[in-house]
CSV table of C-alpha atoms in Angstrom, one decimal:
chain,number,residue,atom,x,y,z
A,34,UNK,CA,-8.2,-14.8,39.9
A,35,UNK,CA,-7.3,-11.8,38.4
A,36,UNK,CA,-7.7,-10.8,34.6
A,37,UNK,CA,-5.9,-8.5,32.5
A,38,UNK,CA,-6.2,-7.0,29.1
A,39,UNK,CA,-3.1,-7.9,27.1
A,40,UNK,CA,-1.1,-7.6,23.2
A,41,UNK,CA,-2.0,-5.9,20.7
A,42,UNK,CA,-5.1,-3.8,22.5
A,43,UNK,CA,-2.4,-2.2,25.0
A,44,UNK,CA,0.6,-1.5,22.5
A,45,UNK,CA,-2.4,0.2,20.0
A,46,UNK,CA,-4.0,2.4,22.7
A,47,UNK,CA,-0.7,3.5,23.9
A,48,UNK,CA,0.1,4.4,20.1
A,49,UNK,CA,-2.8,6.2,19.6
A,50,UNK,CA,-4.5,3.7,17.3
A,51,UNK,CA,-8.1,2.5,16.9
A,52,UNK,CA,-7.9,-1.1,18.6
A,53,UNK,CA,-10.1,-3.6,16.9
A,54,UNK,CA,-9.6,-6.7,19.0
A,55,UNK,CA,-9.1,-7.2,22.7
A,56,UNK,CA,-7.6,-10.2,24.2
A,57,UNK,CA,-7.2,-11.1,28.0
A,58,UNK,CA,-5.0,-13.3,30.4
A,59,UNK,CA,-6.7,-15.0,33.5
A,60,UNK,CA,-4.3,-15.3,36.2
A,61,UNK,CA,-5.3,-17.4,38.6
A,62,UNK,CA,-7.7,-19.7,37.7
A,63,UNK,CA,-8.0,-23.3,36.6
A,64,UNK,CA,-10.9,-24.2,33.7
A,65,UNK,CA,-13.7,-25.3,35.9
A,66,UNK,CA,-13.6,-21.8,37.3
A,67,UNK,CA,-13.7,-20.5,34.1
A,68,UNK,CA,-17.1,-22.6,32.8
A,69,UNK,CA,-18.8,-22.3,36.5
A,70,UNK,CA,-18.3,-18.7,35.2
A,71,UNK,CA,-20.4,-19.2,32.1
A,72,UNK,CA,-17.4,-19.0,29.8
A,73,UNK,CA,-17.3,-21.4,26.7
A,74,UNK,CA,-14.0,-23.2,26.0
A,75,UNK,CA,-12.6,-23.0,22.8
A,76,UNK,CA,-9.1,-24.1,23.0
A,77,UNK,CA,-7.6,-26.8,22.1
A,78,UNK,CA,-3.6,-26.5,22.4
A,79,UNK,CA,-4.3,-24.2,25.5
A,80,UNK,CA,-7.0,-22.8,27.4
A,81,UNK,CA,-9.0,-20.2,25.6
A,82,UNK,CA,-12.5,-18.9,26.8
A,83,UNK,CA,-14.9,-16.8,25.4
A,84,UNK,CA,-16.4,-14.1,27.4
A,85,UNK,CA,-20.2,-15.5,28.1
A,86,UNK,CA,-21.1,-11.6,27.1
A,87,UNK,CA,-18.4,-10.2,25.0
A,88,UNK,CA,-17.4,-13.2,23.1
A,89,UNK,CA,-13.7,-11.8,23.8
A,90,UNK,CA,-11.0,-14.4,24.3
A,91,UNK,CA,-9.6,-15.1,27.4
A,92,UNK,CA,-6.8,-17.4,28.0
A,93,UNK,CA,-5.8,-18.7,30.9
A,94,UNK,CA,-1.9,-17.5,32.2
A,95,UNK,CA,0.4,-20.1,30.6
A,96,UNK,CA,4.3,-21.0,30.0
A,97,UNK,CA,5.7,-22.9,26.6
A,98,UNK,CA,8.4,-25.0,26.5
A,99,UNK,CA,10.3,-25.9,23.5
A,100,UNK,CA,9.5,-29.9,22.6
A,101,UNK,CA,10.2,-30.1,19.0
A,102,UNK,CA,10.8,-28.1,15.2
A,103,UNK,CA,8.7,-25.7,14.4
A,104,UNK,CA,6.0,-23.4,15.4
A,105,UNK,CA,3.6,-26.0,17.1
A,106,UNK,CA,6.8,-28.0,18.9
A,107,UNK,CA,5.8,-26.4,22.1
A,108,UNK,CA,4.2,-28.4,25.6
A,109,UNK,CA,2.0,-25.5,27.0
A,110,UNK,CA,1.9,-25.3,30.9
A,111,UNK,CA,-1.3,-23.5,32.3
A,112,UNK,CA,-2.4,-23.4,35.7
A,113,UNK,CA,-3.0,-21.0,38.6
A,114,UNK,CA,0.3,-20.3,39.7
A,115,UNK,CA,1.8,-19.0,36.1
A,116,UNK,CA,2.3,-15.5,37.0
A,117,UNK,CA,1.2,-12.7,34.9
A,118,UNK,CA,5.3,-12.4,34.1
A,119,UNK,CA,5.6,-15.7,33.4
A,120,UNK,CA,3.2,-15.5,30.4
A,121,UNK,CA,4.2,-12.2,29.2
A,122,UNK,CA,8.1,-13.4,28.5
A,123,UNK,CA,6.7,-15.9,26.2
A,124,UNK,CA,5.5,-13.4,24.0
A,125,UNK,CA,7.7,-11.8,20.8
A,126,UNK,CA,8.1,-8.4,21.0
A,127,UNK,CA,8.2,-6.2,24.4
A,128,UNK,CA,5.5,-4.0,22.7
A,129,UNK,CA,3.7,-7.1,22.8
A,130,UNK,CA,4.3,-8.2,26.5
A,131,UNK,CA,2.5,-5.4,28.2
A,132,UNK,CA,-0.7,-5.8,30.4
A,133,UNK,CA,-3.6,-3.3,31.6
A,134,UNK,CA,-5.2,-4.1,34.5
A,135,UNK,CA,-8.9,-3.1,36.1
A,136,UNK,CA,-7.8,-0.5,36.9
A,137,UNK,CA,-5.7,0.8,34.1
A,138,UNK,CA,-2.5,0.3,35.1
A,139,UNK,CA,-0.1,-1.2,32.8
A,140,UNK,CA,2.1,-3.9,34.1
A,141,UNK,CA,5.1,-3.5,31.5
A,142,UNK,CA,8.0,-5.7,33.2
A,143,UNK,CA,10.3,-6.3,29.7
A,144,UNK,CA,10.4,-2.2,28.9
A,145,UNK,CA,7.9,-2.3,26.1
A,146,UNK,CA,6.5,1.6,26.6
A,147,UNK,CA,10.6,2.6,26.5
A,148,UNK,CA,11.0,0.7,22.8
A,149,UNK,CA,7.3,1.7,21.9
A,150,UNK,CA,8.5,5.6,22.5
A,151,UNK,CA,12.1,4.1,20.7
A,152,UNK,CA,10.4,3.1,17.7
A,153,UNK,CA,12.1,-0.1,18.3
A,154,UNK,CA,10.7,-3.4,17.5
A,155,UNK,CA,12.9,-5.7,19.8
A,156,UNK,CA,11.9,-9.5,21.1
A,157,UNK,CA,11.2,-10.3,25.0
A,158,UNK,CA,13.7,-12.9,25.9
A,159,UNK,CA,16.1,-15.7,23.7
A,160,UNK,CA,13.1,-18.0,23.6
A,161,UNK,CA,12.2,-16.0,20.3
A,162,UNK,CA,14.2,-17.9,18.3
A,163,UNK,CA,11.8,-21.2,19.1
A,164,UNK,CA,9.1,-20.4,17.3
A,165,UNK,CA,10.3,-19.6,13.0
A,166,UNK,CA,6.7,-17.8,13.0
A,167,UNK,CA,8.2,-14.6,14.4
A,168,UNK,CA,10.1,-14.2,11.4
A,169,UNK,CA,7.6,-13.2,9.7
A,170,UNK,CA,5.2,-11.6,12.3
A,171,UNK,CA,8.0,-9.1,13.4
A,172,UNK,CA,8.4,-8.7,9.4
A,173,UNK,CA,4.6,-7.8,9.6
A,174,UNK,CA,4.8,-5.3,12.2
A,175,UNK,CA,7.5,-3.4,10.6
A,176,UNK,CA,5.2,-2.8,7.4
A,177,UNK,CA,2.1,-1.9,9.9
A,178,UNK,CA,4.1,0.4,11.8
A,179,UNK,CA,6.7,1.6,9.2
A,180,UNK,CA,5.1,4.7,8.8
A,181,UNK,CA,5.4,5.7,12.4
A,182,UNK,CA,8.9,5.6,12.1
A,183,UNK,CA,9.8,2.1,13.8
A,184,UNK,CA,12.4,-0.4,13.2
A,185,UNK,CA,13.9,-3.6,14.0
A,186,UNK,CA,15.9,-3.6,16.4
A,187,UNK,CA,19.9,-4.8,15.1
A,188,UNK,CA,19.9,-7.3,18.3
A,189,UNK,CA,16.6,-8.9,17.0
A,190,UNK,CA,17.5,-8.6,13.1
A,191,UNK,CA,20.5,-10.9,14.3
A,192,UNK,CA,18.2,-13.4,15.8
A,193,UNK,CA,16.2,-13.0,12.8
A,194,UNK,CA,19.1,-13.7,10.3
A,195,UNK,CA,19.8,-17.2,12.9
A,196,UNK,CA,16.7,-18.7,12.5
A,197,UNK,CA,16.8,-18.3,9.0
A,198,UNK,CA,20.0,-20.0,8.5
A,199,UNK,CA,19.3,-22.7,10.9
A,200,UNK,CA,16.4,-24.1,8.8
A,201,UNK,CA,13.6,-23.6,11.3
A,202,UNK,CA,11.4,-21.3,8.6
A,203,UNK,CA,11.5,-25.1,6.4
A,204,UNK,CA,8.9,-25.9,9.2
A,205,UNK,CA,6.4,-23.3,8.6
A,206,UNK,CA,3.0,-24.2,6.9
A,207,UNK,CA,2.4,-22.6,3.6
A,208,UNK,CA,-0.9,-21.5,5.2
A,209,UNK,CA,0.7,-19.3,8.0
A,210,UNK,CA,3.2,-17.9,5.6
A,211,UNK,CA,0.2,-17.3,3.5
A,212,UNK,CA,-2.0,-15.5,6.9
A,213,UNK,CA,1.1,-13.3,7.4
A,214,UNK,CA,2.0,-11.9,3.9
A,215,UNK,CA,-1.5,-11.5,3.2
A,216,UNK,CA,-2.0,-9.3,6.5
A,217,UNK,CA,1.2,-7.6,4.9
A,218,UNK,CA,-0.4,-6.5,1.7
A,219,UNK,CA,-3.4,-4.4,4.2
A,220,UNK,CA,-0.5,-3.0,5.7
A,221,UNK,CA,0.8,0.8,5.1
A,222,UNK,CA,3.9,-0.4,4.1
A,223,UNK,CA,3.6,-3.6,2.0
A,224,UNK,CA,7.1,-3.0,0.6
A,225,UNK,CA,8.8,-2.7,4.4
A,226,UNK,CA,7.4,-6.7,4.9
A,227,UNK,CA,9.7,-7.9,1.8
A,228,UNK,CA,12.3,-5.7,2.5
A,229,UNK,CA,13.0,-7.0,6.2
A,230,UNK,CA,12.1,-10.9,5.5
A,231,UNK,CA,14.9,-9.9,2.8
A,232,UNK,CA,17.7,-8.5,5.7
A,233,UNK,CA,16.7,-11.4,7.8
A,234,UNK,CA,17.5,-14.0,5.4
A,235,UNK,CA,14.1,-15.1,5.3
A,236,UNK,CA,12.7,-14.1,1.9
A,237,UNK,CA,15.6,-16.4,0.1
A,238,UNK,CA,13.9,-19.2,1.7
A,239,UNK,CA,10.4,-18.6,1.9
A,240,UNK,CA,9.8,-16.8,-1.6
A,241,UNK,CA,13.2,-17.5,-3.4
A,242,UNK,CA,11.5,-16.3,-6.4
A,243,UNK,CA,11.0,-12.9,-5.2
A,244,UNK,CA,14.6,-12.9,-3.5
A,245,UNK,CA,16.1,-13.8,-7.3
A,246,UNK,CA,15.6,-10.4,-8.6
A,247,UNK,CA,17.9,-8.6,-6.0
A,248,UNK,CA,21.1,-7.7,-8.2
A,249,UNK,CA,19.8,-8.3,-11.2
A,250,UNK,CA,20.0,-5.0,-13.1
A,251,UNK,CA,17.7,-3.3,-15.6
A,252,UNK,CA,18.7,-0.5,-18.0
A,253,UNK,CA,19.2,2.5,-16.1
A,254,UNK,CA,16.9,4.8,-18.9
A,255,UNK,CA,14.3,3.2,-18.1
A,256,UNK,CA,14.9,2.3,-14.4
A,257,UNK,CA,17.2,4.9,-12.5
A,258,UNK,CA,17.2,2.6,-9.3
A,259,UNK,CA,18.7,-0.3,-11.4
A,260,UNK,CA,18.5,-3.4,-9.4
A,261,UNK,CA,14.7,-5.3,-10.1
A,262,UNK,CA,14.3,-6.1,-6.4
A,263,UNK,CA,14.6,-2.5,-5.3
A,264,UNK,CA,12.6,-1.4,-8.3
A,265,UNK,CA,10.2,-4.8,-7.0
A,266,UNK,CA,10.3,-3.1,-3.5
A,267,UNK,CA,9.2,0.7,-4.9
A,268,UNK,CA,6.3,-1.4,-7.0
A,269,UNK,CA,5.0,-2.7,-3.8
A,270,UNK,CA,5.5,0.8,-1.9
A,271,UNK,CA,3.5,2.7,-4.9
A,272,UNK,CA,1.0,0.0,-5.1
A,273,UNK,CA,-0.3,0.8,-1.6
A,274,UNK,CA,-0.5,4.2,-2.8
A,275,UNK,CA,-2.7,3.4,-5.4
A,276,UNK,CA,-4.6,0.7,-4.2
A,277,UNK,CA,-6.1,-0.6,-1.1
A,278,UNK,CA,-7.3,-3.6,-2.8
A,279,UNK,CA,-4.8,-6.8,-1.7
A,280,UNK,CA,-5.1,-8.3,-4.9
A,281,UNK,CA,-3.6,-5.4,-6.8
A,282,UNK,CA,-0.9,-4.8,-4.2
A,283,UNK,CA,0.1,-8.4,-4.4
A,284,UNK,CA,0.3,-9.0,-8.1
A,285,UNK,CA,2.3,-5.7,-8.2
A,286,UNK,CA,4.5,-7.3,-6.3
A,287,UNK,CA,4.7,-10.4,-8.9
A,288,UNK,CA,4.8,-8.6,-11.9
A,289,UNK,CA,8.4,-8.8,-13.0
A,290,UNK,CA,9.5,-12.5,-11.4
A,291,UNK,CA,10.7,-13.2,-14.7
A,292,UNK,CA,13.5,-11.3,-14.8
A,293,UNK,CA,15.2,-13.3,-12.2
A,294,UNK,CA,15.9,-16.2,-14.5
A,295,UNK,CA,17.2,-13.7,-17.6
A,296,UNK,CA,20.4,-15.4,-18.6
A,297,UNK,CA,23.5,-12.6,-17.2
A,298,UNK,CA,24.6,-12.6,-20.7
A,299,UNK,CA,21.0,-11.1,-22.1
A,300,UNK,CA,21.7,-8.5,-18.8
A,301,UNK,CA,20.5,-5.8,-18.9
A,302,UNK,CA,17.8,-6.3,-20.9
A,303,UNK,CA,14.8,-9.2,-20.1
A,304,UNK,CA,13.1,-10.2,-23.0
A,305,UNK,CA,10.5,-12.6,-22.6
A,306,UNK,CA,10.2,-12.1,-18.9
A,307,UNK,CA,6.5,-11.6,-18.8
A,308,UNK,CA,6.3,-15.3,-20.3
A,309,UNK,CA,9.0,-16.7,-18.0
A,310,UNK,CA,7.3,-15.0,-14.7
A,311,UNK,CA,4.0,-17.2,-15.4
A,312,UNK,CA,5.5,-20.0,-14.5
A,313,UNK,CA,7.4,-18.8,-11.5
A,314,UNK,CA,3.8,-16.9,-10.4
A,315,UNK,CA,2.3,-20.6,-10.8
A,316,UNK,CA,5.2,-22.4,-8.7
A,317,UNK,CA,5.4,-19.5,-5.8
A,318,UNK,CA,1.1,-19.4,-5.8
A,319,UNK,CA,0.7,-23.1,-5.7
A,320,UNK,CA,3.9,-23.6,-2.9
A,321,UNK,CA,2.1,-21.3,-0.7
A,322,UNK,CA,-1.3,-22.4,-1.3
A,323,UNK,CA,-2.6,-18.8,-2.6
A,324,UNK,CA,-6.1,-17.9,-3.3
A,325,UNK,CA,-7.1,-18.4,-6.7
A,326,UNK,CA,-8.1,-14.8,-7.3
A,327,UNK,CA,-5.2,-13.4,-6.0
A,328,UNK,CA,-3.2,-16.2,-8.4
A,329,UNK,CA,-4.7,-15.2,-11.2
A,330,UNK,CA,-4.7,-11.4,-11.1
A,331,UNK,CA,-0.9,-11.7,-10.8
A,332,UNK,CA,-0.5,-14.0,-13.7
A,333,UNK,CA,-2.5,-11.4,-15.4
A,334,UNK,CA,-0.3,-8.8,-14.4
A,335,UNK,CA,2.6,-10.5,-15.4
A,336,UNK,CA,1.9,-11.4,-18.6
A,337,UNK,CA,0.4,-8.2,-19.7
A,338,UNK,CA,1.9,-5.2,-17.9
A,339,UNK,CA,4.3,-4.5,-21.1
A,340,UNK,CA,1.3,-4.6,-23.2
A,341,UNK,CA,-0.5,-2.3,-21.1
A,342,UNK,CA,1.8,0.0,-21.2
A,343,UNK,CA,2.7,0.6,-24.8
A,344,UNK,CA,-1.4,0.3,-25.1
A,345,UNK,CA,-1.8,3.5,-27.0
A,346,UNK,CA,0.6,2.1,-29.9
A,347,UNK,CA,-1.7,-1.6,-30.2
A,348,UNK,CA,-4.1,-1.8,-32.8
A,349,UNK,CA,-7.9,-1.5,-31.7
A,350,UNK,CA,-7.5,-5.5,-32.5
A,351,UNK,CA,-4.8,-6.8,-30.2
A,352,UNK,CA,-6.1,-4.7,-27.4
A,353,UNK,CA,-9.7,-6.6,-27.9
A,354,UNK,CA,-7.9,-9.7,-27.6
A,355,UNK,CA,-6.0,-8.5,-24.6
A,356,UNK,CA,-9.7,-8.2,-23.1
A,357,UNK,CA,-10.2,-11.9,-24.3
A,358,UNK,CA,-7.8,-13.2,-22.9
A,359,UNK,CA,-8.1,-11.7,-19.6
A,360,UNK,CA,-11.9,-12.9,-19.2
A,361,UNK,CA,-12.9,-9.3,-19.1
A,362,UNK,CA,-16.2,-9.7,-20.3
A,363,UNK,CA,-17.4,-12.5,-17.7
A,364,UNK,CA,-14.7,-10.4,-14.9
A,365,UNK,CA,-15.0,-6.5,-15.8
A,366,UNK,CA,-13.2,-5.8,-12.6
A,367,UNK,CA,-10.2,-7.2,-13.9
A,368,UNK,CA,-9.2,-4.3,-16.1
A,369,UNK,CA,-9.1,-1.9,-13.6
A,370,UNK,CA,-7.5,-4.0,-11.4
A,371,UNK,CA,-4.6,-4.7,-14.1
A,372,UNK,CA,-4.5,-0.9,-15.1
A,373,UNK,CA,-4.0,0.0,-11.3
A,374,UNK,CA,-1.3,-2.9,-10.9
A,375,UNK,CA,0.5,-1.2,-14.1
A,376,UNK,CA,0.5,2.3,-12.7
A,377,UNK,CA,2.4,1.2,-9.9
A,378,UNK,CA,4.7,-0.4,-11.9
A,379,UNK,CA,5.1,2.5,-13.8
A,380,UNK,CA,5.6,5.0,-11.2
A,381,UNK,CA,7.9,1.9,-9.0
A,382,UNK,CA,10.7,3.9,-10.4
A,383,UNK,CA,13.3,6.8,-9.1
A,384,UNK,CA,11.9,10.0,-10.0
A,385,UNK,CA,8.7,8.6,-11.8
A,386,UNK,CA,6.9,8.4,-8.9
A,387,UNK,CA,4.0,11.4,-9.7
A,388,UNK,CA,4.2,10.8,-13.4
A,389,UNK,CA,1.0,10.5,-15.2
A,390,UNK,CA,0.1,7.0,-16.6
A,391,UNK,CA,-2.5,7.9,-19.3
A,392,UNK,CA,-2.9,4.5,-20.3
A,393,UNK,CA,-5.4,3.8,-17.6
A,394,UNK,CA,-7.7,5.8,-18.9
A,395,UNK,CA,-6.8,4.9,-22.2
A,396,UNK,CA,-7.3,1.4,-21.8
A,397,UNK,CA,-10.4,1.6,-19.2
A,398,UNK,CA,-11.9,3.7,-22.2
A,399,UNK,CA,-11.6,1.4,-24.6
A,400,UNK,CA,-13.1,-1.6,-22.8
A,401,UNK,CA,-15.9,0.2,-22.1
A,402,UNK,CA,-16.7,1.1,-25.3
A,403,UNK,CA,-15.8,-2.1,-26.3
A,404,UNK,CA,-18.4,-3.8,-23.3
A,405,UNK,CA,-21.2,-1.2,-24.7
A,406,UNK,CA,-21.5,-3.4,-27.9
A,407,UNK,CA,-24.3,-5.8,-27.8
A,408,UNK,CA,-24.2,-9.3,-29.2
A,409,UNK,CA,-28.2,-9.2,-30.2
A,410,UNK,CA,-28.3,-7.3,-32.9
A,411,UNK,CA,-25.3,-9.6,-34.4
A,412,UNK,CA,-27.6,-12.7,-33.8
A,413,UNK,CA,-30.6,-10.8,-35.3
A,414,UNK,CA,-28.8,-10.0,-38.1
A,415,UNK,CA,-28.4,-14.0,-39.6
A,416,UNK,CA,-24.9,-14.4,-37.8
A,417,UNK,CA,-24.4,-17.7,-36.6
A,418,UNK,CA,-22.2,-20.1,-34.7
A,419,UNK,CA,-18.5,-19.1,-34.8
A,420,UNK,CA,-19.4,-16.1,-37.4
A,421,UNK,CA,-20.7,-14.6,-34.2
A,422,UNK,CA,-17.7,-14.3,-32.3
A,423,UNK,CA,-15.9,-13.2,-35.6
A,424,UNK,CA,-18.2,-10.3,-35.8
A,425,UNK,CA,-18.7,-9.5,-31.8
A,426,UNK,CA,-14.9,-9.1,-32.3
A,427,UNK,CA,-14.6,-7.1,-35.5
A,428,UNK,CA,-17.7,-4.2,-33.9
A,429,UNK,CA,-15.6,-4.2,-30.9
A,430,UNK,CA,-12.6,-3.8,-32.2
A,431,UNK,CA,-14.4,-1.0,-34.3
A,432,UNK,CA,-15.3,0.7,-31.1
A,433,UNK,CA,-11.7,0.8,-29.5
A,434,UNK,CA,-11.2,2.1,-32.8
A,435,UNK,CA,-12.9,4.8,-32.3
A,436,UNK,CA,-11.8,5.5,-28.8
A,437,UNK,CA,-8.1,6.0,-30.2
A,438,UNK,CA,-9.2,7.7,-32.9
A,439,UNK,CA,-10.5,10.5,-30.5
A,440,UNK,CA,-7.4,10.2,-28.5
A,441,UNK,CA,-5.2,10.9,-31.2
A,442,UNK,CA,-7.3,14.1,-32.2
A,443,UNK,CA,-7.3,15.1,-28.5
């Protein structure tokens, strides 16, 4: 019985990164040894054990098989003779099949150090192309690492571009779609995920909506790099910039689904696309099984990024009922979070990158002078029923009022 620290803990101290998570392979061993040991089983597919100390997983040495579609079409062989080789193949990527032993050597039989020094995200073996979930995990590691200069190797972008044309991704659950783009957006590179589930093939068939605005153009005043997907892609790049907050990032990325469906005869202009995106916002959110919040920042964003930023020419008025119709007073948050969403949208554009965006501060200003205004002294003052909404409205509109009238003196 030997054990071995393997995945993601090896490739990340050999980077140089922080690890956060170990996970081991028992070679060797059969369960019983594993719970005389004090080890608790957790694993139902396959044998998994949690350290009676640690609480780190430990699986037991194992081979897969391909026994039907899908991701979880696999019959899972683990006993004592699987070699440690034997479960590393099975792996995706060769900077994912390496192994450290007790004593710290690393056992690296499918030349993962040699890509890891190549930048070079490239799969173990053919059996890659068995499970549709690598899609999107090697998509995943390409934003996480895309800073350090790595890529996807062309031999594995082919395999890639195969499974997506075969119909395997159909077999994916929303929720693991959902895990993966999700880990995306806390990823240094949100932008790089999209971009290679795009060259693979894969994003016209898991987020068709997204994949629509690819060669659809834009006027080239306003947007220099044309094409809405690449300006969609530099939205998502700028929003990690500007945000770490997942919810921002991925309603950035939302924001202008709309303009997919503009007739080619309206082209290039999209009027109406903030109205049309709701719907496609709903369809992709409720396909995939998204989070609520996350859902309903980006139908925010989509429906009022224009009006946020043309906010210094709406009256006090219409920017009150912006506020309304966002919930802001029940979610506060929500305005910032929309501001931060339009920034990046503003700067998502070829040589508007470090522009300023005085609107956020504008419109931050405005709600909170608008939020200062206090309902009692209305209610004091004989106002009642609906006449208290009618006046809560009129004082704050007064207030935003005020706020632009000090901007335009400024």
């Amino acid at each position: 019985m030997e054990t071995f620290l393997v995945g993601g803990a090896v490739r990340d101290t050999l980077l140089g990164l922080t690890v956060k998570d170990r996970d081991w392979v028992v070679v060797g061993a059969h369960p019983q040894q594993m719970l005389d040991l004090g080890y608790t089983q957790v694993g139902q597919d396959f044998p998994v054990f949690l350290h009676p100390e640690t609480r780190e997983e430990h699986a037991l040495a194992r081979t897969e098989r391909k026994s039907g579609s899908g991701y979880t079409g696999f019959t899972v062989y683990a006993a004592p003779d699987v070699t440690l080789e034997q479960d590393l193949i099975r792996r995706d990527l060769t900077i994912n099949a390496m192994a450290q032993d007790a004593k710290g050597n690393i056992h690296d039989p499918f030349n993962g150090q040699q890509d890891l020094e190549a930048k070079r995200l490239r799969h173990v073996s053919a059996a890659f192309s068995e499970d549709p979930l690598r899609v999107l995990r090697v998509a995943r590691f390409a934003a996480r690492y895309a800073n350090l200069g790595f890529h996807v190797a062309p031999e594995t972008l082919t395999l890639m571009i195969d499974m997506s044309v075969s119909g395997e991704l159909s077999a994916l659950t929303a929720e693991r779609v959902w895990q993966e783009w999700h880990k995306s957006l806390t990823s240094e590179r949100p932008d790089v995920f999209l971009e290679t589930l795009r060259f693979s093939g894969a994003l016209h068939v898991i987020m068709p909506e997204i994949d629509a605005l690819f060669g659809v153009p834009q006027p080239e005043q306003h947007h220099p790099e044309i094409d809405c997907g690449i300006h969609t892609l530099l939205v998502a790049k700028q929003a990690a910039t500007e945000s770490d907050d997942p919810e921002v990032r991925f309603a950035a990325q939302l924001h202008d689904l709309g303009k997919g469906t503009t007739p080619k005869e309206e082209w290039p202009r999209h009027i109406a696309h903030e109205k049309r995106g709701i719907k496609l916002v709903k369809q992709l959110c409720h396909r995939l099984k998204v989070p609520n919040s996350y859902r309903d920042l980006a139908l925010i964003v989509c429906a009022e990024h224009t009006n946020i930023h043309r906010a210094m020419e709406l009256k006090p008025s219409t920017l009150t009922n912006l506020f309304d119709r966002i919930d802001a007073w029940r979610k506060p948050e929500r305005v910032e979070k929309l501001v931060t969403a339009c920034r990046a949208d503003s700067r998502g554009r070829i040589g508007f990158e470090d522009n300023a965006y005085p609107q956020a501060d504008y419109v931050l200003a405005c709600f909170t002078a608008a939020q200062a205004v206090d309902v009692k002294p209305i209610v004091t003052a004989g106002y009642k029923g609906a006449d208290i909404k009618a006046e809560l409205n009129r004082q704050r509109a007064e207030a935003v009022a005020s706020v632009k009238a000090q901007q335009v003196t400024d």
